[in-house]
Short mmCIF file of C-alpha atoms in Angstrom, two decimals:
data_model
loop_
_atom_site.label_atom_id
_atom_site.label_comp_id
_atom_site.label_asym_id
_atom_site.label_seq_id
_atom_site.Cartn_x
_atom_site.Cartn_y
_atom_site.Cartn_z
CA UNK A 1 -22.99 23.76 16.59
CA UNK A 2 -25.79 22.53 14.52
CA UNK A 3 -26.32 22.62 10.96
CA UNK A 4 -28.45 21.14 7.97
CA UNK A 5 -26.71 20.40 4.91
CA UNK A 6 -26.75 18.51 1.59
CA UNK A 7 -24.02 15.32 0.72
CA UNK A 8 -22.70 16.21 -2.24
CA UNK A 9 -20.77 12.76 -2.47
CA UNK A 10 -18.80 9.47 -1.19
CA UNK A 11 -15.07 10.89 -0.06
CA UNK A 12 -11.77 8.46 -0.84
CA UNK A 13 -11.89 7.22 2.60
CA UNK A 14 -15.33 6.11 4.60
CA UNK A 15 -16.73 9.54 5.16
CA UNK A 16 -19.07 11.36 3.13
CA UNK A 17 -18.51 14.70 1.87
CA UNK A 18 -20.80 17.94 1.81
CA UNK A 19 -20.43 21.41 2.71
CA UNK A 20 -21.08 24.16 5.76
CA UNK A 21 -22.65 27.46 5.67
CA UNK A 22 -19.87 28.53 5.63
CA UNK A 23 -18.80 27.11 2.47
CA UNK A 24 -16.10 24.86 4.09
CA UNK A 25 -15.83 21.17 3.55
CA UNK A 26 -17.10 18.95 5.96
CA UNK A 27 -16.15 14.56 6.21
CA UNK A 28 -19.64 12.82 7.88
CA UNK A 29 -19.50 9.12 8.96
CA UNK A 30 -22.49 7.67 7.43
CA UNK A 31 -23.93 9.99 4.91
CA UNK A 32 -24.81 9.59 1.45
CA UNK A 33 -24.95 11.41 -1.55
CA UNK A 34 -27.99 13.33 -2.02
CA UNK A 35 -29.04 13.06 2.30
CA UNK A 36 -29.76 16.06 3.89
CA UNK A 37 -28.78 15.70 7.38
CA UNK A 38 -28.65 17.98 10.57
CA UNK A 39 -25.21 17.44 11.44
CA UNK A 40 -23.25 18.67 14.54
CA UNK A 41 -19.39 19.80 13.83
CA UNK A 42 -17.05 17.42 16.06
CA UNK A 43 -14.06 18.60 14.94
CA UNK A 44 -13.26 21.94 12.67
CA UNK A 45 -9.56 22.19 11.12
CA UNK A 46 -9.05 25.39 9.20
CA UNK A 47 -9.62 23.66 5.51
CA UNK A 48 -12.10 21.01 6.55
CA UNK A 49 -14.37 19.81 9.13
CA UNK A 50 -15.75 17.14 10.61
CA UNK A 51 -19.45 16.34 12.04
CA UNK A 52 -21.64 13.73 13.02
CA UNK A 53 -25.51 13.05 11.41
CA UNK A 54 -27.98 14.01 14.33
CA UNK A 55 -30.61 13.33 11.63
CA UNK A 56 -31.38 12.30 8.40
CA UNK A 57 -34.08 14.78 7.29
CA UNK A 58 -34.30 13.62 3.78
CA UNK A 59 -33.08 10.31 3.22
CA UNK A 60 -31.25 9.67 -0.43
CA UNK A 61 -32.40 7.21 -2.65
CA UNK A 62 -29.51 5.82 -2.55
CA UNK A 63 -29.57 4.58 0.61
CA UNK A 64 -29.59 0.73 1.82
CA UNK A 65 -30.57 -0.96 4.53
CA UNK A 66 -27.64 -1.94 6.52
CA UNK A 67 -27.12 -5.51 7.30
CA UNK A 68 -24.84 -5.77 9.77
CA UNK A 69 -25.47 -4.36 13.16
CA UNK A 70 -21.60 -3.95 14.69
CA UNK A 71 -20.84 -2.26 11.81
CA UNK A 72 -20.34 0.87 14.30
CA UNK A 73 -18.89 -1.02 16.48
CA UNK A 74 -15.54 -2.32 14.52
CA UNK A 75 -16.01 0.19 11.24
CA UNK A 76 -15.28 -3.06 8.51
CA UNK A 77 -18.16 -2.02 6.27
CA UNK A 78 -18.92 1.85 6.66
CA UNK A 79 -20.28 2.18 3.22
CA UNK A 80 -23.03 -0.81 3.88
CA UNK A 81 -25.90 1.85 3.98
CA UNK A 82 -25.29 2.34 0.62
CA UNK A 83 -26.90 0.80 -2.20
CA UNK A 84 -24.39 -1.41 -4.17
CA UNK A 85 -24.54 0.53 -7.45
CA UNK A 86 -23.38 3.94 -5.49
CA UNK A 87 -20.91 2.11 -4.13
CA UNK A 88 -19.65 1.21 -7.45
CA UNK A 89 -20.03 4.95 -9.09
CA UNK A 90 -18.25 6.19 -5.99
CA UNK A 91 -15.46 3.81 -6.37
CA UNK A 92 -14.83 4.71 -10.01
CA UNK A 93 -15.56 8.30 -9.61
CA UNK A 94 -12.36 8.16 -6.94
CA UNK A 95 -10.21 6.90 -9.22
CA UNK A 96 -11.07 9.65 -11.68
CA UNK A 97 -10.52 11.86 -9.08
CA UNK A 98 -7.63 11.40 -7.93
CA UNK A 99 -6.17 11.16 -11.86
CA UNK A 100 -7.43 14.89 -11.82
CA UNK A 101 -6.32 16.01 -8.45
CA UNK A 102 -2.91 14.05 -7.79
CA UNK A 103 -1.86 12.73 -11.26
CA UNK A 104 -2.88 16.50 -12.82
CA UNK A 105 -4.79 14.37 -15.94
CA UNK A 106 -7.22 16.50 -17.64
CA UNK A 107 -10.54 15.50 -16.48
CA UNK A 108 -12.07 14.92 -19.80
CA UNK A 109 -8.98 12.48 -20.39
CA UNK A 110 -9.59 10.85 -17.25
CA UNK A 111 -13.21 10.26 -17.65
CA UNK A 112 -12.16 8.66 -20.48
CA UNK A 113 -9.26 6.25 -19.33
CA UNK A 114 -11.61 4.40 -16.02
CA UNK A 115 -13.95 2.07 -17.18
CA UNK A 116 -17.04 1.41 -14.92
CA UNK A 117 -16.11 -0.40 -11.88
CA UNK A 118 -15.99 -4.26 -12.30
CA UNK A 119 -18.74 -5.71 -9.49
CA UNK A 120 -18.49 -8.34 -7.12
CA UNK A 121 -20.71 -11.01 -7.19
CA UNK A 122 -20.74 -11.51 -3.66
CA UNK A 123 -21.50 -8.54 -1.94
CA UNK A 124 -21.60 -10.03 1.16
CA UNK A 125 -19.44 -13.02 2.37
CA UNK A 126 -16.94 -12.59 -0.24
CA UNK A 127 -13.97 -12.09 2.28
CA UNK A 128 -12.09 -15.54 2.34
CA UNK A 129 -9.45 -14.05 5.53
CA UNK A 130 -10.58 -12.30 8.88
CA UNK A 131 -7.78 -10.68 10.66
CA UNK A 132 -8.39 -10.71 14.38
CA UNK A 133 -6.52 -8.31 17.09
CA UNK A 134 -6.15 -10.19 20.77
CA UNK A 135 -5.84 -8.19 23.97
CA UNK A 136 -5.86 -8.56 27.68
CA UNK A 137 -8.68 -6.13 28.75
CA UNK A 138 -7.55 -4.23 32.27
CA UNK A 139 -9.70 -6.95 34.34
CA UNK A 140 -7.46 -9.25 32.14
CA UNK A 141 -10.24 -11.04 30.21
CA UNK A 142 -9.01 -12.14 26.61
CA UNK A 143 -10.21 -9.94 24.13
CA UNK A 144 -10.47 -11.06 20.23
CA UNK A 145 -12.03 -9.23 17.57
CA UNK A 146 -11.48 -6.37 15.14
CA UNK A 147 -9.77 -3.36 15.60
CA UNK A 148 -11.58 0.01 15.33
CA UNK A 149 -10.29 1.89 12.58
CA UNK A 150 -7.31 4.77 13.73
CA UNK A 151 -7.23 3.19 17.57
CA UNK A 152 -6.04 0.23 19.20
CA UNK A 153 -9.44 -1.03 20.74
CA UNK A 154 -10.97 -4.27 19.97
CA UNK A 155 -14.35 -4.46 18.96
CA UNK A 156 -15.70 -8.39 19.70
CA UNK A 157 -18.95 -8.76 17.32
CA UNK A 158 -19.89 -12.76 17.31
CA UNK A 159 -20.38 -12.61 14.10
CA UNK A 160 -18.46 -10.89 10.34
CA UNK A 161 -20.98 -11.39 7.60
CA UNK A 162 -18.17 -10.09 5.21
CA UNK A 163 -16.71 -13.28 5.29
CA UNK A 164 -17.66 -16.52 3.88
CA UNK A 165 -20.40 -18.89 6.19
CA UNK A 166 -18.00 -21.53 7.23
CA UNK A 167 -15.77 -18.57 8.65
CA UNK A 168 -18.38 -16.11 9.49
CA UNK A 169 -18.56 -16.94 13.09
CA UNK A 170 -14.87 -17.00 13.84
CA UNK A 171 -14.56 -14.19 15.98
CA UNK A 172 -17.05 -16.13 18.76
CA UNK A 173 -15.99 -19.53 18.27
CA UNK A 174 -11.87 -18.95 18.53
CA UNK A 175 -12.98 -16.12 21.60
CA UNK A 176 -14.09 -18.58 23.73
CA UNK A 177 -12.18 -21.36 22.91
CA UNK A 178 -8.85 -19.34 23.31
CA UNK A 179 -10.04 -18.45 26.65
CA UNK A 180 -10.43 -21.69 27.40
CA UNK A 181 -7.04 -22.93 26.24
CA UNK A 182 -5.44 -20.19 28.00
CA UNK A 183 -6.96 -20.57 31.10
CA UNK A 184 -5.68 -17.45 33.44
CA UNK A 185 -2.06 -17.85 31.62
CA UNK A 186 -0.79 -15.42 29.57
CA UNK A 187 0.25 -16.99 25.56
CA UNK A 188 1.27 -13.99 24.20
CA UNK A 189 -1.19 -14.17 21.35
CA UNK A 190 -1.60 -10.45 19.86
CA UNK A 191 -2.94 -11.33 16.46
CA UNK A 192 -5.78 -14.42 15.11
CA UNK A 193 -5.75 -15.05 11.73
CA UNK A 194 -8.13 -17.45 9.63
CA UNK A 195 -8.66 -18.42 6.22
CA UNK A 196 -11.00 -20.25 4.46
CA UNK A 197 -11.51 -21.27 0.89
CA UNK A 198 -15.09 -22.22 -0.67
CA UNK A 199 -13.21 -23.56 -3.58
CA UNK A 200 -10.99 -26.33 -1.78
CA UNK A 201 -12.73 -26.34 1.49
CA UNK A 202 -9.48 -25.44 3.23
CA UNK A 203 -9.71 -23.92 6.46
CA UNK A 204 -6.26 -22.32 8.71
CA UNK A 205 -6.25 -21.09 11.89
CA UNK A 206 -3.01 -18.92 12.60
CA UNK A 207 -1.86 -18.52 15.73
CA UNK A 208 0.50 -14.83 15.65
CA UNK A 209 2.04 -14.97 19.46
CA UNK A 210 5.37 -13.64 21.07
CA UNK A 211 8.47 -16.50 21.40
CA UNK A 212 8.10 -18.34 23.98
CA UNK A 213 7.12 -21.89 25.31
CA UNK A 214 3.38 -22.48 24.64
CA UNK A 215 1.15 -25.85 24.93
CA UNK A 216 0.84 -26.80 21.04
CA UNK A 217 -1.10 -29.92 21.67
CA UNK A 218 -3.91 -28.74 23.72
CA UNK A 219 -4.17 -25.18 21.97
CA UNK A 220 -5.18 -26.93 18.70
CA UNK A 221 -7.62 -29.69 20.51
CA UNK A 222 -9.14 -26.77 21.91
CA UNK A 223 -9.41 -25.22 18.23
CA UNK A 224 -10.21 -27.99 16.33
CA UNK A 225 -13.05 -28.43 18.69
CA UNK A 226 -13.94 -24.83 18.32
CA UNK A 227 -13.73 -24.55 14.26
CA UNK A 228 -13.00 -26.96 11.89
CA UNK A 229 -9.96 -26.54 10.07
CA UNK A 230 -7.38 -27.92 7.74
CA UNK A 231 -4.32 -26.47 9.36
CA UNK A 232 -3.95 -24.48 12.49
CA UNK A 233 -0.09 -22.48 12.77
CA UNK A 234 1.71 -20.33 15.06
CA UNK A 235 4.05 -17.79 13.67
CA UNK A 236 6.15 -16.45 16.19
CA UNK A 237 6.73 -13.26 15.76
CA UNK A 238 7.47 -9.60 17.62
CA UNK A 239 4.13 -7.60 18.06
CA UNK A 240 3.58 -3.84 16.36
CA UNK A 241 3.33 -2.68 12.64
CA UNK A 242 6.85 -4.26 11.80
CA UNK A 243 6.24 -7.61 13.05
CA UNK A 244 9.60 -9.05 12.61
CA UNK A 245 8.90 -13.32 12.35
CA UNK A 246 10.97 -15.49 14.00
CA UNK A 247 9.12 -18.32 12.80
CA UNK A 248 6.32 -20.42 11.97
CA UNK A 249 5.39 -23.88 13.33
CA UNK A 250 2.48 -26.29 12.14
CA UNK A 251 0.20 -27.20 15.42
CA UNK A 252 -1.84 -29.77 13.65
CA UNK A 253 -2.76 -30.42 9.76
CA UNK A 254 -1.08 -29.26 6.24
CA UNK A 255 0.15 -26.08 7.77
CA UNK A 256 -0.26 -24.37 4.65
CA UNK A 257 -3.66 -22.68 3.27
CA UNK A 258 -4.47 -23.87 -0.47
CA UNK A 259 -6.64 -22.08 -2.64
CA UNK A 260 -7.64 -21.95 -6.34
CA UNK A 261 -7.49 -18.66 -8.74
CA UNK A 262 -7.52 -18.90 -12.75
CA UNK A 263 -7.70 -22.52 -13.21
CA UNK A 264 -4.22 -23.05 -11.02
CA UNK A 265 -3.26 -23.82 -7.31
CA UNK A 266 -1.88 -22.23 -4.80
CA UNK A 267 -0.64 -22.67 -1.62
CA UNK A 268 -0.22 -19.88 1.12
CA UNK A 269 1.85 -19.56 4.41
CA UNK A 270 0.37 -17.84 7.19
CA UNK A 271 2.66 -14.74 6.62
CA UNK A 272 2.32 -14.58 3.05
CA UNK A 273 -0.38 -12.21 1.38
CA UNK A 274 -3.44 -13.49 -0.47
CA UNK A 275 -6.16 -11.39 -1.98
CA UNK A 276 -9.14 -11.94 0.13
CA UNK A 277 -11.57 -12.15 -2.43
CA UNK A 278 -10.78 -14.93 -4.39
CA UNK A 279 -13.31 -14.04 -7.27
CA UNK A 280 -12.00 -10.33 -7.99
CA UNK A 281 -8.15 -11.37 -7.70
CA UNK A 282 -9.34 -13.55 -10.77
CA UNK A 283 -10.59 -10.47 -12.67
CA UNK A 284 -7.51 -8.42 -11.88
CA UNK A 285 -5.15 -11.24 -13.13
CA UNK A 286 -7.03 -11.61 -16.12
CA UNK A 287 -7.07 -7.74 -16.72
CA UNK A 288 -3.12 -8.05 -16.64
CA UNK A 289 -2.68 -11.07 -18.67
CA UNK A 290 -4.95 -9.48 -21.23
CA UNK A 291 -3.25 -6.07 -21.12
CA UNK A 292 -0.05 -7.75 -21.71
CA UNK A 293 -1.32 -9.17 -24.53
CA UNK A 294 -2.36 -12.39 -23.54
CA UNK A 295 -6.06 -13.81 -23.09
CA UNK A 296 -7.80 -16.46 -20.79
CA UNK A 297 -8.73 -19.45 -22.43
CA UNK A 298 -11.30 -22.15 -21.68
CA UNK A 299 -8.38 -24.17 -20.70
CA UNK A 300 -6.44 -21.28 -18.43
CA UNK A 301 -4.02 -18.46 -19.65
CA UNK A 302 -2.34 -17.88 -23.00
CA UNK A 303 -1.35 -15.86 -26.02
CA UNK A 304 2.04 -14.43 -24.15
CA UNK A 305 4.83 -16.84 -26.14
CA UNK A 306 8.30 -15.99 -25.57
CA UNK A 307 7.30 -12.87 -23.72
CA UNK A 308 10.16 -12.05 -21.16
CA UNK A 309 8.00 -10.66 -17.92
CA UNK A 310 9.32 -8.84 -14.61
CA UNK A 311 6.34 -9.39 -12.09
CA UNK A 312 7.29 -6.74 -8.66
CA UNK A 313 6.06 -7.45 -5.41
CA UNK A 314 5.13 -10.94 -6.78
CA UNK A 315 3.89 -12.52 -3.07
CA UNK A 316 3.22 -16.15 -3.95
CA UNK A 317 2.81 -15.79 -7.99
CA UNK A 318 -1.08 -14.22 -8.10
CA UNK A 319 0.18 -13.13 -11.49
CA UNK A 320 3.19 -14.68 -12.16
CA UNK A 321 1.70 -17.94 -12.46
CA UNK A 322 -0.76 -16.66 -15.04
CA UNK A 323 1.60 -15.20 -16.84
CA UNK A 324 3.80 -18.40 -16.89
CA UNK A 325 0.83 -20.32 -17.82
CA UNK A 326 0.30 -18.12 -20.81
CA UNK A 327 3.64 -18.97 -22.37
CA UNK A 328 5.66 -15.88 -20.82
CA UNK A 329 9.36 -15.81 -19.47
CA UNK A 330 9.09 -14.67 -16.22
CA UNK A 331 11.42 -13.27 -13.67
CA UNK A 332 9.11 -12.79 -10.11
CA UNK A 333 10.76 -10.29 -7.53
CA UNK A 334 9.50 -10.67 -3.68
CA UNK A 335 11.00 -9.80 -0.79
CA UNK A 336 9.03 -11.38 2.07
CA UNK A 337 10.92 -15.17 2.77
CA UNK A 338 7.74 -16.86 2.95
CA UNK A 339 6.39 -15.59 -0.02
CA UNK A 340 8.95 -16.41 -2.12
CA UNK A 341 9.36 -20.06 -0.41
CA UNK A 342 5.18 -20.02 -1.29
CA UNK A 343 5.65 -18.75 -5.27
CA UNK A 344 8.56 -20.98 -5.91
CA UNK A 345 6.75 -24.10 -4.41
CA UNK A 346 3.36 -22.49 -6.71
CA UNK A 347 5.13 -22.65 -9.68
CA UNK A 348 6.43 -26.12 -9.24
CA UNK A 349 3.08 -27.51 -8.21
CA UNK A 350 1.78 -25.90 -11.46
CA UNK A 351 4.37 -27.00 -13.60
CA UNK A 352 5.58 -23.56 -14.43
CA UNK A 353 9.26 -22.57 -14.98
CA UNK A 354 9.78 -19.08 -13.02
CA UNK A 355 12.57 -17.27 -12.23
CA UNK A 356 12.37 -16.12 -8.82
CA UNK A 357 14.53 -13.65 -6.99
CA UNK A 358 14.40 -12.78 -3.08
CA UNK A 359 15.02 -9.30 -3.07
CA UNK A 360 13.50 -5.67 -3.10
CA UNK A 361 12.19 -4.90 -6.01
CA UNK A 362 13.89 -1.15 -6.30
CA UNK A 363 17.36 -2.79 -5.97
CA UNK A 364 16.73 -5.75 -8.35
CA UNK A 365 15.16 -3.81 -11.34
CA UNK A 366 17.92 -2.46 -12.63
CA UNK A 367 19.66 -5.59 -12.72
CA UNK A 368 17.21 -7.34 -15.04
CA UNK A 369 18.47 -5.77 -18.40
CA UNK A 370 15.90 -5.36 -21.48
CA UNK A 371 12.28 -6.37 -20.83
CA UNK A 372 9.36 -6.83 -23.48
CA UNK A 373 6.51 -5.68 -20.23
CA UNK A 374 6.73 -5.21 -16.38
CA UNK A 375 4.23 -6.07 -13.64
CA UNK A 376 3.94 -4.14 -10.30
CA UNK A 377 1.79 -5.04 -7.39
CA UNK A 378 3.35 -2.71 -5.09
CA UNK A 379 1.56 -2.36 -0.97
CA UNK A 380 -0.47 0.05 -0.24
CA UNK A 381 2.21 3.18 -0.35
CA UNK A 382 2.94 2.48 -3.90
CA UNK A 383 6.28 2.71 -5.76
CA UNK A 384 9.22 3.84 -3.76
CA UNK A 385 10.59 7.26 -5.10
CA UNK A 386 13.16 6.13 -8.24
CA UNK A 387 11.43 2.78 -9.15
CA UNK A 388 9.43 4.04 -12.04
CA UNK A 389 12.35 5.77 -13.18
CA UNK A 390 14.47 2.24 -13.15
CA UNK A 391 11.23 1.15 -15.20
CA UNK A 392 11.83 3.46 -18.00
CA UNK A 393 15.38 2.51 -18.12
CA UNK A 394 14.52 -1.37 -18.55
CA UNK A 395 12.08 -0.30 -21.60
CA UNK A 396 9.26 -2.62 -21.30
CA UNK A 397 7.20 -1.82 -24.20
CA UNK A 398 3.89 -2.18 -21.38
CA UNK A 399 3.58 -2.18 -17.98
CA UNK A 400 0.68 -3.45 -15.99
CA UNK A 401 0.27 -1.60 -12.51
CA UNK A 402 -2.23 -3.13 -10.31
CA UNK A 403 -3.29 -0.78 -7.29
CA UNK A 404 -5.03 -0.87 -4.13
CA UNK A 405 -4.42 2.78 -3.09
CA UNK A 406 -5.72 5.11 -5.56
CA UNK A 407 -4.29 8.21 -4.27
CA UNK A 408 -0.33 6.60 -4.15
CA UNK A 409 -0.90 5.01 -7.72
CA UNK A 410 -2.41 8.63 -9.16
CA UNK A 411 1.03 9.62 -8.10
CA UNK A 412 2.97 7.49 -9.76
CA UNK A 413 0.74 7.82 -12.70
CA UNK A 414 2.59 11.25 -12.89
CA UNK A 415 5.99 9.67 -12.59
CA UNK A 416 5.30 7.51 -15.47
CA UNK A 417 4.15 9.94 -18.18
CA UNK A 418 7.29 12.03 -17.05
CA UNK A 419 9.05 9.26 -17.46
CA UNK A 420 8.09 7.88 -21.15
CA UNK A 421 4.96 6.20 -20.55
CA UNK A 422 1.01 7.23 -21.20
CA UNK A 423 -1.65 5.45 -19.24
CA UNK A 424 -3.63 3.61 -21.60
CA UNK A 425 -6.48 2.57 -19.67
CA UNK A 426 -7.79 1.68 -15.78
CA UNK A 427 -9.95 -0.75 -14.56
CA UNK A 428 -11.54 -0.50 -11.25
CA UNK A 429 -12.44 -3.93 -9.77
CA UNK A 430 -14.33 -3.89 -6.58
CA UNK A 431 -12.53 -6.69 -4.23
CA UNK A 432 -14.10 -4.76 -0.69
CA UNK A 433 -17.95 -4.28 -1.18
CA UNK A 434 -19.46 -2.65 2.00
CA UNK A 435 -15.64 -0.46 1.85
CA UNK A 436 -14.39 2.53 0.12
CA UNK A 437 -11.50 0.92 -0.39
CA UNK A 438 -10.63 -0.33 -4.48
CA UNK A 439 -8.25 -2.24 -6.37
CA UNK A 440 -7.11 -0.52 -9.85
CA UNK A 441 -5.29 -2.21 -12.55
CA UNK A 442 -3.80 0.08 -15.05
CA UNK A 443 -1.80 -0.29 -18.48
CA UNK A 444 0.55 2.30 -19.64
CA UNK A 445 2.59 1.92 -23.22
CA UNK A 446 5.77 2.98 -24.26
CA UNK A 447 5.81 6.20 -25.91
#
């Protein structure tokens, strides 16, 4: 079934959003606001529906050219046919969105609270880590490249002009010099990681591969040869979405990734999260050091003096090092082993005193006593049901909440004002141009 229609506007995921004849609501993969499109239905649930753009009868003026042509092929930048500006008004208008429709804000309140979107000045080779899934294909050819969105196939583009020019050609290089190294032996690689900063010049190549013996010295000839880098790893660890490590050995180099972010160090294991663009994560920490209180200086953080600080979900100290740097008392909660190995040896190599604990952050909290603010930086699925709670017992007069998932924070925007707090303000900061996707970092106060 055929239709034409009018976008109304960008969706929170990738897809586009207009309506049927019918007056039902319809998702479509490459549409923007203001197209009108024949579109044929591909898939009709009995609230929504899906369809695909046969044609773009009227084109929007917000449209862009898109720049990179796999961008079908492996889905990493689905919103690159839109200029960057509508990118940025859809981000923020999702975030308002889902204050009104999950957090139950009033929407003249919630216009208020998000501030415009915070830009990226690199639109386009901002990302400073590709994340590459390997495969045998059934005529057991090697297979490295990105996985397509929802599935388990590997899309193998040469090139990922998301990522910065000394890494952009990854994908090709390590393809064929994997293949090489491999020969017609099986290594158990499932998973390619590499990061590169354009601040330090550090490159790592991370090897994720089942236990097992493997040829270290001739795997990283083969990839030094391949792609010049600084360190090249293998973490052993079990494949699928738990991926339990067993542990990580250094093939050749530093085997550590180092990296620079408000005017301090850091160093990164190939487990450990990093933001991937280095740029934003500065704007977000400097969104929570000044919402704390605190401001960044010509010579770094400061203004936080004697502040006592619980940072959750800390990784390797993105914000607790600011925070320490400021003149705060901080106690850091992480729960990943490499991460907190990673923040305590950050801290030390920026002469900070932190208090770190290895634990989960819902069982530590209550532990910590009376707090003057709170930091949370929690993954994608937000807090875990009773954390806020545990929040408002510890009293912080502010928390900061830093989000990448709009729709789980909007939620536990709700548990906060039930809970004591009012959400002060939100900043959107764009850290995925070409994506849908969008970091938030929030302030509530004490009420």
């Amino acid at each position: 079934m055929e239709e034409t229609l009018r976008i109304e506007r960008m969706g929170n995921g990738a897809e586009a959003v207009g309506r049927l004849a019918s007056g039902k609501t319809v998702f479509v993969a490459g549409g923007a606001p203001g197209d009108a499109v024949r579109v044929e239905v591909v898939e009709e649930k009995a609230s929504f529906a899906r369809a695909r753009i046969v044609a773009v009868e009227e084109p929007s003026p917000l449209r862009a050219e898109p720049r990179c042509p796999h961008g079908d092929a492996c889905g990493g930048c689905p919103w690159q046919h839109l200029s960057y500006e509508a990118q940025l008004e859809a981000k923020r208008a999702n975030v308002v969105g889902a204050l009104v429709h999950t957090a139950r804000l009033e929407a003249v309140r919630a216009e208020d609270l998000v501030r415009p979107c915070l830009p990226s000045k690199r639109q386009w080779g901002y990302r400073n880590k590709l994340e590459l899934g390997a495969a045998r294909a059934e005529n057991g050819e090697f297979l490295l490249g990105f996985h397509r969105e929802g599935t388990h196939e590997i899309a193998t583009p040469a090139v990922c002009p998301l990522a910065h020019d000394a890494v952009a050609k990854a994908p090709k290089a390590l393809r064929g010099a994997l293949r090489f190294a491999q020969g017609s032996a099986d290594l158990g690689i499932f998973r390619v990681g590499v990061r590169h900063s354009v601040r330090t010049r550090e490159t790592e190549i991370a090897l994720w591969t089942k236990p097992g013996a493997f040829p270290r010295a001739h795997v990283a000839k083969t990839l030094k040869s391949a792609l010049k880098a600084t360190s090249i790893v293998r973490v052993l660890a079990d494949p699928g979405r738990a991926r339990k490590i067993k542990g990580v050995e250094t093939l050749d180099g530093k085997g550590c990734w180092g990296e620079e972010l408000a005017d301090a160090r850091f160093l990164t294991s190939a487990p450990s999260f990093f933001q991937v663009n280095t740029a934003q994560a500065e704007k977000l920490a400097a969104e929570v050091v000044e919402g704390l209180g605190g401001r960044m200086g010509e010579e770094g953080p400061e203004g936080l003096d004697g502040l006592l600080v619980a940072d959750l979900y800390a990784g390797g100290g993105t914000f607790s090092v600011p925070l320490a740097r400021a003149g705060a008392d901080v106690i850091a909660i992480e729960a990943a082993g490499s991460s907190v190995r990673d923040l305590r040896r950050n801290a030390e190599m920026n002469g900070v005193d932190i208090e770190v604990v290895g634990g989960d952050a819902a069982r530590e909290l209550p532990e910590l006593g009376g707090l003057d603010a709170l930091v949370v930086d929690p993954p994608r699925a937000g807090l875990a049901d009773g954390v806020a709670e545990s929040i408002a017992e510890a009293a912080p007069a502010r928390v900061a909440y830093v989000s990448c998932n709009p729709a789980t924070w909007a939620r536990d925007v709700a548990r906060f004002e039930q809970n004591g707090y009012r959400l002060a303000r939100a900043q959107p900061v764009d850290l995925f141009p070409q994506t849908h996707h969008v970091e938030v970092a929030s302030l509530f106060e004490r009420e």
